[in-house]
């Protein structure tokens, strides 16, 4: 249960941090990784949470004006000469990559710098 | 690497497996993160910074949040004297109810910026020579040309000289307050897409930006004054022939100011044969071409036809079915997305109550109607620009110029073009005589004088028109108007109708403006401007209607004053006059029908000539049969129009071979440097044996019919090649020609391209050339007990490409239908079911 709550909090943290700017994603992921919370596969959790955090924003807009969100996808895809679906996937892949790299880096560095307490060393 | 599991492991984490990341994964993560941050913040190559772009909270996806107007919203504008209510109807048109004119202009600035902020900044920068600050180095040459052309010089001079209490100064200041209030109020989702793509932020709006806008519009409407075309023709065929090919007076007279005739008059004369090349003109024409290039002037391109033109007409009560005056107007400008126009309604308690369209960036309404009067404009195309050859003290770095035997100092400005981050991209010294900007061309120094530079209060006239209570007041309201000269029509509820070609027309010592002037003497300067009484004008004429379509404004037999040369062929004027003469009970629906009428007077004039020429050639009979049965219409399914346009295009190249530059004679694909108007071609057709019909590139001596047959043959071959067999489905006008509405940044994904459209070259709803120009606003107004109006423009009110209001009007514009405009005198009069959004504006606390 604690893991679920922690994960939901992480999703919320990513969503809120993104309100400040996209760079909030690596920041939160980095913090998450550095703190090395007591959850299994914390890096994967960060990846999934970041993706869901951004998906929440998109769902929020989709509920508000689905047609407009679809037009964003279509118009921008036309501008960038990409399929609209690929644009959507890129939008979700982007925070996931940011979160993975930042969390993995922070987690790894923290693991190397921290005293050898086995509880602080967890796999991604 | 895998220590033992701790015994106190929490039960919630069954897969807990303490570990330390291997070094290589750390390195990979670091590299990936660094790369992502770099691409996220800086972008890579053509890829813009990905982070802010994809950010769902503030990036492009956020545009969905600002795509539509919120049902209720509130804004604050410093300086408002009272609250302003803005109601948006279901067409996205804001109805602004304000307590004072100044508040109305503030609110106007706010709502227009809300919908069109990027467009406002882009078109202003296009005039101020600061596009590079937004678009980067690719705009440097355009910026340098703007500055050489003297736009910043003129705008800044105008601002310094402007009386701060003048109507336009107050309006531009109030408008700027409104625009900046919106910029300050913008949330993350409100930043227009274009700024995101350009990685830019909106600049503050200043009153001078409104002046830049009017300079830009004057530039758009400043057709080449034909000096170049005439010089090029003189260089090749001598003065007498050039004067005939590019005549001062149109060979077909259907003037704007009625001349008492009930039909057009054809003043055809035999064209003099080509004379020997004029070496002086050859040098001058090259100079002039260089000067145009140096000043960034784009001469009217051969083949563009009347791309930038317009129609307007008014019908008096005697000739309308309902007994009320009717007005129609459709300015033809570039068809852009968003549109050049923004539609709105300004209601000021005890003041103007006016609706119509305005340029984003200009306070008030430009074309529209109020409770008493309606009006619209077409471009006069007057010659209001002259060039002077100056004598300077130093050919390389002049500081003074010679005038009346004395040296006068040149005014100089160091123009620095900056890039997006303030980097200096170019530095130029621009010099000015008392006439205007000076440029070195072909070893000579030439200065330019142009009437828009002399407008003391640009835009003010339109604000006065918004207040007019009658045609008389309307005429009075813009009697001081300077440029670009416009043929304005107006009608009022009393049934009065009027037209006047208004603008400052220079009085030149030689009476002509199409020659290079001697700058060393002030005797060559303009001695003033024509008095108002000399302007082409008519009011409540016996014929019961008035019309203009960019034709020569006045019959030279009635008024010999010089207004310009080489007028557009009056095909549209002929057509609208024909339609209006034939209908003595005009209705608003008929007016709308006239605006999209597909028939061509140009085709009616030339098709019989092609048919006669094809009689002797059996191979041309299929083509002749098609033209014979053609109704001279440019409807979408039409086949005849496809063939006719191809044949006309070939004909121009065949006939005017004498105007091919000598070095291009052998090039079969070469086009004449200057092509006379089709009205001159029709004049030539009256003389079947003229030497002009002979194609000098062949050994034979051709006459009219041979050349016409040859043009038809070539046209037919071209169409067969491009559109398949004659009886196939490819031969449809909609396949051969399209309207193209480009986004302001020419981004195809944000544009509406290859649209099937009714109309072609010189039809009342024209779509010439590449289809990038056409009716930018169609409006019909009935001046009855209650003013009723219908209108449309291509595109939509919103500049946000993801808004439903970005393109919502396009289908109706393509179909040729008009929307019924709402014109409530109180907010409560707007039907509740048609109110889409409300905006309350109040004073800033």
mmCIF file of N, CA, C and O in Angstrom, chain A residues 18 22 25 47-59 61 69 72-74 76-77 80 82-99, chain B residues 36 50-62 65:
data_model
loop_
_atom_site.group_PDB
_atom_site.id
_atom_site.type_symbol
_atom_site.label_atom_id
_atom_site.label_comp_id
_atom_site.label_asym_id
_atom_site.label_seq_id
_atom_site.Cartn_x
_atom_site.Cartn_y
_atom_site.Cartn_z
ATOM 1 N N UNK A 18 6.063 19.753 -13.552
ATOM 2 C CA UNK A 18 5.976 20.138 -14.969
ATOM 3 C C UNK A 18 5.254 21.468 -15.133
ATOM 4 O O UNK A 18 5.415 22.160 -16.146
ATOM 5 N N UNK A 22 9.333 21.958 -18.001
ATOM 6 C CA UNK A 22 9.665 20.563 -18.320
ATOM 7 C C UNK A 22 10.876 20.073 -17.548
ATOM 8 O O UNK A 22 11.009 18.877 -17.278
ATOM 9 N N UNK A 25 10.945 17.603 -14.500
ATOM 10 C CA UNK A 25 10.957 16.132 -14.571
ATOM 11 C C UNK A 25 12.311 15.575 -14.137
ATOM 12 O O UNK A 25 12.369 14.750 -13.222
ATOM 13 N N UNK A 47 10.251 6.356 -14.120
ATOM 14 C CA UNK A 47 9.923 6.411 -15.555
ATOM 15 C C UNK A 47 8.409 6.390 -15.751
ATOM 16 O O UNK A 47 7.831 7.227 -16.456
ATOM 17 N N UNK A 48 7.779 5.436 -15.088
ATOM 18 C CA UNK A 48 6.332 5.282 -15.259
ATOM 19 C C UNK A 48 5.580 6.494 -14.691
ATOM 20 O O UNK A 48 4.616 6.987 -15.282
ATOM 21 N N UNK A 49 6.056 6.981 -13.564
ATOM 22 C CA UNK A 49 5.373 8.107 -12.924
ATOM 23 C C UNK A 49 5.494 9.374 -13.768
ATOM 24 O O UNK A 49 4.540 10.163 -13.887
ATOM 25 N N UNK A 50 6.663 9.590 -14.351
ATOM 26 C CA UNK A 50 6.847 10.784 -15.189
ATOM 27 C C UNK A 50 5.921 10.731 -16.403
ATOM 28 O O UNK A 50 5.270 11.721 -16.766
ATOM 29 N N UNK A 51 5.875 9.565 -16.982
ATOM 30 C CA UNK A 51 5.011 9.387 -18.150
ATOM 31 C C UNK A 51 3.554 9.649 -17.762
ATOM 32 O O UNK A 51 2.822 10.377 -18.459
ATOM 33 N N UNK A 52 3.159 9.090 -16.612
ATOM 34 C CA UNK A 52 1.767 9.281 -16.193
ATOM 35 C C UNK A 52 1.503 10.737 -15.787
ATOM 36 O O UNK A 52 0.412 11.259 -16.001
ATOM 37 N N UNK A 53 2.517 11.363 -15.218
ATOM 38 C CA UNK A 53 2.360 12.776 -14.833
ATOM 39 C C UNK A 53 2.038 13.638 -16.046
ATOM 40 O O UNK A 53 1.182 14.519 -16.005
ATOM 41 N N UNK A 54 2.737 13.361 -17.141
ATOM 42 C CA UNK A 54 2.464 14.142 -18.359
ATOM 43 C C UNK A 54 1.159 13.709 -19.013
ATOM 44 O O UNK A 54 0.447 14.520 -19.581
ATOM 45 N N UNK A 55 0.872 12.427 -18.904
ATOM 46 C CA UNK A 55 -0.387 11.938 -19.467
ATOM 47 C C UNK A 55 -1.568 12.595 -18.755
ATOM 48 O O UNK A 55 -2.588 12.908 -19.386
ATOM 49 N N UNK A 56 -1.390 12.835 -17.475
ATOM 50 C CA UNK A 56 -2.462 13.506 -16.724
ATOM 51 C C UNK A 56 -2.772 14.880 -17.309
ATOM 52 O O UNK A 56 -3.925 15.274 -17.444
ATOM 53 N N UNK A 57 -1.707 15.596 -17.633
ATOM 54 C CA UNK A 57 -1.896 16.917 -18.240
ATOM 55 C C UNK A 57 -2.669 16.800 -19.563
ATOM 56 O O UNK A 57 -3.576 17.570 -19.832
ATOM 57 N N UNK A 58 -2.264 15.837 -20.339
ATOM 58 C CA UNK A 58 -2.934 15.674 -21.640
ATOM 59 C C UNK A 58 -4.390 15.268 -21.451
ATOM 60 O O UNK A 58 -5.275 15.748 -22.175
ATOM 61 N N UNK A 59 -4.625 14.408 -20.478
ATOM 62 C CA UNK A 59 -6.016 14.001 -20.216
ATOM 63 C C UNK A 59 -6.844 15.188 -19.735
ATOM 64 O O UNK A 59 -8.005 15.346 -20.100
ATOM 65 N N UNK A 61 -6.426 18.276 -20.558
ATOM 66 C CA UNK A 61 -6.763 19.079 -21.740
ATOM 67 C C UNK A 61 -7.764 18.366 -22.632
ATOM 68 O O UNK A 61 -8.632 18.990 -23.238
ATOM 69 N N UNK A 69 -7.372 19.522 -28.611
ATOM 70 C CA UNK A 69 -6.174 18.715 -28.396
ATOM 71 C C UNK A 69 -5.855 17.905 -29.657
ATOM 72 O O UNK A 69 -4.694 17.777 -30.051
ATOM 73 N N UNK A 72 -4.271 20.197 -32.047
ATOM 74 C CA UNK A 72 -2.865 20.443 -31.721
ATOM 75 C C UNK A 72 -2.008 19.339 -32.326
ATOM 76 O O UNK A 72 -0.991 19.599 -32.973
ATOM 77 N N UNK A 73 -2.457 18.108 -32.092
ATOM 78 C CA UNK A 73 -1.678 16.970 -32.586
ATOM 79 C C UNK A 73 -1.568 17.016 -34.106
ATOM 80 O O UNK A 73 -0.486 16.869 -34.674
ATOM 81 N N UNK A 74 -2.684 17.274 -34.744
ATOM 82 C CA UNK A 74 -2.700 17.255 -36.215
ATOM 83 C C UNK A 74 -1.875 18.408 -36.786
ATOM 84 O O UNK A 74 -1.052 18.225 -37.693
ATOM 85 N N UNK A 76 0.482 20.335 -35.303
ATOM 86 C CA UNK A 76 1.910 20.297 -35.025
ATOM 87 C C UNK A 76 2.583 19.146 -35.768
ATOM 88 O O UNK A 76 3.721 19.264 -36.214
ATOM 89 N N UNK A 77 1.856 18.058 -35.884
ATOM 90 C CA UNK A 77 2.403 16.939 -36.649
ATOM 91 C C UNK A 77 2.649 17.371 -38.087
ATOM 92 O O UNK A 77 3.659 17.009 -38.690
ATOM 93 N N UNK A 80 5.757 19.610 -38.068
ATOM 94 C CA UNK A 80 6.992 18.846 -37.878
ATOM 95 C C UNK A 80 7.128 17.700 -38.872
ATOM 96 O O UNK A 80 8.135 16.997 -38.860
ATOM 97 N N UNK A 82 5.440 14.877 -39.000
ATOM 98 C CA UNK A 82 5.428 13.597 -38.284
ATOM 99 C C UNK A 82 3.997 13.106 -38.225
ATOM 100 O O UNK A 82 3.062 13.914 -38.260
ATOM 101 N N UNK A 83 3.797 11.800 -38.075
ATOM 102 C CA UNK A 83 2.433 11.333 -37.802
ATOM 103 C C UNK A 83 1.986 11.850 -36.430
ATOM 104 O O UNK A 83 2.792 11.928 -35.493
ATOM 105 N N UNK A 84 0.704 12.194 -36.313
ATOM 106 C CA UNK A 84 0.207 12.766 -35.062
ATOM 107 C C UNK A 84 0.409 11.813 -33.891
ATOM 108 O O UNK A 84 0.755 12.223 -32.786
ATOM 109 N N UNK A 85 0.225 10.514 -34.165
ATOM 110 C CA UNK A 85 0.370 9.535 -33.089
ATOM 111 C C UNK A 85 1.810 9.493 -32.590
ATOM 112 O O UNK A 85 2.061 9.377 -31.390
ATOM 113 N N UNK A 86 2.735 9.624 -33.516
ATOM 114 C CA UNK A 86 4.142 9.614 -33.131
ATOM 115 C C UNK A 86 4.460 10.819 -32.249
ATOM 116 O O UNK A 86 5.235 10.726 -31.297
ATOM 117 N N UNK A 87 3.836 11.937 -32.578
ATOM 118 C CA UNK A 87 4.043 13.135 -31.769
ATOM 119 C C UNK A 87 3.571 12.881 -30.340
ATOM 120 O O UNK A 87 4.239 13.264 -29.369
ATOM 121 N N UNK A 88 2.439 12.237 -30.222
ATOM 122 C CA UNK A 88 1.904 11.923 -28.901
ATOM 123 C C UNK A 88 2.847 10.974 -28.167
ATOM 124 O O UNK A 88 3.162 11.177 -26.978
ATOM 125 N N UNK A 89 3.317 9.988 -28.873
ATOM 126 C CA UNK A 89 4.237 9.030 -28.248
ATOM 127 C C UNK A 89 5.537 9.724 -27.823
ATOM 128 O O UNK A 89 6.072 9.462 -26.758
ATOM 129 N N UNK A 90 6.007 10.626 -28.671
ATOM 130 C CA UNK A 90 7.231 11.370 -28.326
ATOM 131 C C UNK A 90 7.011 12.202 -27.072
ATOM 132 O O UNK A 90 7.907 12.325 -26.229
ATOM 133 N N UNK A 91 5.834 12.752 -26.967
ATOM 134 C CA UNK A 91 5.523 13.585 -25.807
ATOM 135 C C UNK A 91 5.567 12.756 -24.521
ATOM 136 O O UNK A 91 5.937 13.274 -23.472
ATOM 137 N N UNK A 92 5.196 11.509 -24.625
ATOM 138 C CA UNK A 92 5.225 10.661 -23.441
ATOM 139 C C UNK A 92 6.601 10.022 -23.239
ATOM 140 O O UNK A 92 7.026 9.789 -22.106
ATOM 141 N N UNK A 93 7.273 9.780 -24.339
ATOM 142 C CA UNK A 93 8.602 9.178 -24.249
ATOM 143 C C UNK A 93 9.612 10.164 -23.646
ATOM 144 O O UNK A 93 10.524 9.773 -22.919
ATOM 145 N N UNK A 94 9.395 11.409 -23.956
ATOM 146 C CA UNK A 94 10.348 12.451 -23.511
ATOM 147 C C UNK A 94 10.474 12.505 -21.982
ATOM 148 O O UNK A 94 11.595 12.383 -21.454
ATOM 149 N N UNK A 95 9.392 12.625 -21.222
ATOM 150 C CA UNK A 95 9.553 12.645 -19.761
ATOM 151 C C UNK A 95 10.058 11.296 -19.234
ATOM 152 O O UNK A 95 10.786 11.263 -18.233
ATOM 153 N N UNK A 96 9.677 10.234 -19.938
ATOM 154 C CA UNK A 96 10.128 8.918 -19.473
ATOM 155 C C UNK A 96 11.653 8.818 -19.577
ATOM 156 O O UNK A 96 12.321 8.362 -18.642
ATOM 157 N N UNK A 97 12.192 9.276 -20.671
ATOM 158 C CA UNK A 97 13.649 9.247 -20.848
ATOM 159 C C UNK A 97 14.347 10.167 -19.855
ATOM 160 O O UNK A 97 15.390 9.820 -19.293
ATOM 161 N N UNK A 98 13.760 11.340 -19.702
ATOM 162 C CA UNK A 98 14.342 12.285 -18.737
ATOM 163 C C UNK A 98 14.357 11.668 -17.342
ATOM 164 O O UNK A 98 15.363 11.749 -16.616
ATOM 165 N N UNK A 99 13.242 11.077 -16.979
ATOM 166 C CA UNK A 99 13.133 10.509 -15.638
ATOM 167 C C UNK A 99 14.092 9.327 -15.473
ATOM 168 O O UNK A 99 14.770 9.194 -14.451
ATOM 169 N N UNK B 36 19.658 14.861 -23.453
ATOM 170 C CA UNK B 36 18.252 15.286 -23.365
ATOM 171 C C UNK B 36 18.144 16.743 -22.899
ATOM 172 O O UNK B 36 17.335 17.510 -23.413
ATOM 173 N N UNK B 50 13.209 20.952 -27.439
ATOM 174 C CA UNK B 50 12.119 19.985 -27.312
ATOM 175 C C UNK B 50 11.380 20.135 -25.991
ATOM 176 O O UNK B 50 10.170 19.945 -25.916
ATOM 177 N N UNK B 51 12.132 20.506 -24.946
ATOM 178 C CA UNK B 51 11.509 20.580 -23.631
ATOM 179 C C UNK B 51 10.308 21.502 -23.582
ATOM 180 O O UNK B 51 9.179 21.067 -23.326
ATOM 181 N N UNK B 52 10.523 22.800 -23.836
ATOM 182 C CA UNK B 52 9.376 23.717 -23.772
ATOM 183 C C UNK B 52 8.316 23.422 -24.823
ATOM 184 O O UNK B 52 7.162 23.786 -24.655
ATOM 185 N N UNK B 53 8.725 22.746 -25.898
ATOM 186 C CA UNK B 53 7.752 22.460 -26.951
ATOM 187 C C UNK B 53 6.773 21.377 -26.500
ATOM 188 O O UNK B 53 5.553 21.510 -26.628
ATOM 189 N N UNK B 54 7.314 20.295 -25.939
ATOM 190 C CA UNK B 54 6.460 19.157 -25.592
ATOM 191 C C UNK B 54 5.843 19.275 -24.201
ATOM 192 O O UNK B 54 4.922 18.523 -23.881
ATOM 193 N N UNK B 55 6.370 20.167 -23.400
ATOM 194 C CA UNK B 55 5.858 20.369 -22.049
ATOM 195 C C UNK B 55 4.319 20.431 -22.056
ATOM 196 O O UNK B 55 3.736 21.320 -22.674
ATOM 197 N N UNK B 56 3.651 19.518 -21.387
ATOM 198 C CA UNK B 56 2.182 19.512 -21.474
ATOM 199 C C UNK B 56 1.533 20.652 -20.695
ATOM 200 O O UNK B 56 0.378 20.982 -20.948
ATOM 201 N N UNK B 57 2.280 21.232 -19.775
ATOM 202 C CA UNK B 57 1.677 22.302 -18.978
ATOM 203 C C UNK B 57 1.768 23.649 -19.679
ATOM 204 O O UNK B 57 0.857 24.471 -19.591
ATOM 205 N N UNK B 58 2.880 23.908 -20.370
ATOM 206 C CA UNK B 58 3.086 25.222 -20.990
ATOM 207 C C UNK B 58 3.474 25.134 -22.453
ATOM 208 O O UNK B 58 3.603 26.153 -23.111
ATOM 209 N N UNK B 59 3.733 23.967 -22.928
ATOM 210 C CA UNK B 59 4.181 23.809 -24.305
ATOM 211 C C UNK B 59 3.037 23.835 -25.300
ATOM 212 O O UNK B 59 1.967 24.379 -25.027
ATOM 213 N N UNK B 60 3.279 23.238 -26.434
ATOM 214 C CA UNK B 60 2.282 23.311 -27.506
ATOM 215 C C UNK B 60 0.955 22.676 -27.137
ATOM 216 O O UNK B 60 -0.089 23.117 -27.586
ATOM 217 N N UNK B 61 1.017 21.636 -26.295
ATOM 218 C CA UNK B 61 -0.242 20.980 -25.943
ATOM 219 C C UNK B 61 -1.144 21.938 -25.174
ATOM 220 O O UNK B 61 -2.368 21.810 -25.193
ATOM 221 N N UNK B 62 -0.508 22.872 -24.490
ATOM 222 C CA UNK B 62 -1.297 23.839 -23.714
ATOM 223 C C UNK B 62 -2.146 24.721 -24.610
ATOM 224 O O UNK B 62 -3.110 25.348 -24.145
ATOM 225 N N UNK B 65 -5.785 24.524 -24.454
ATOM 226 C CA UNK B 65 -6.502 25.199 -23.375
ATOM 227 C C UNK B 65 -6.936 26.610 -23.775
ATOM 228 O O UNK B 65 -7.923 27.118 -23.276
#
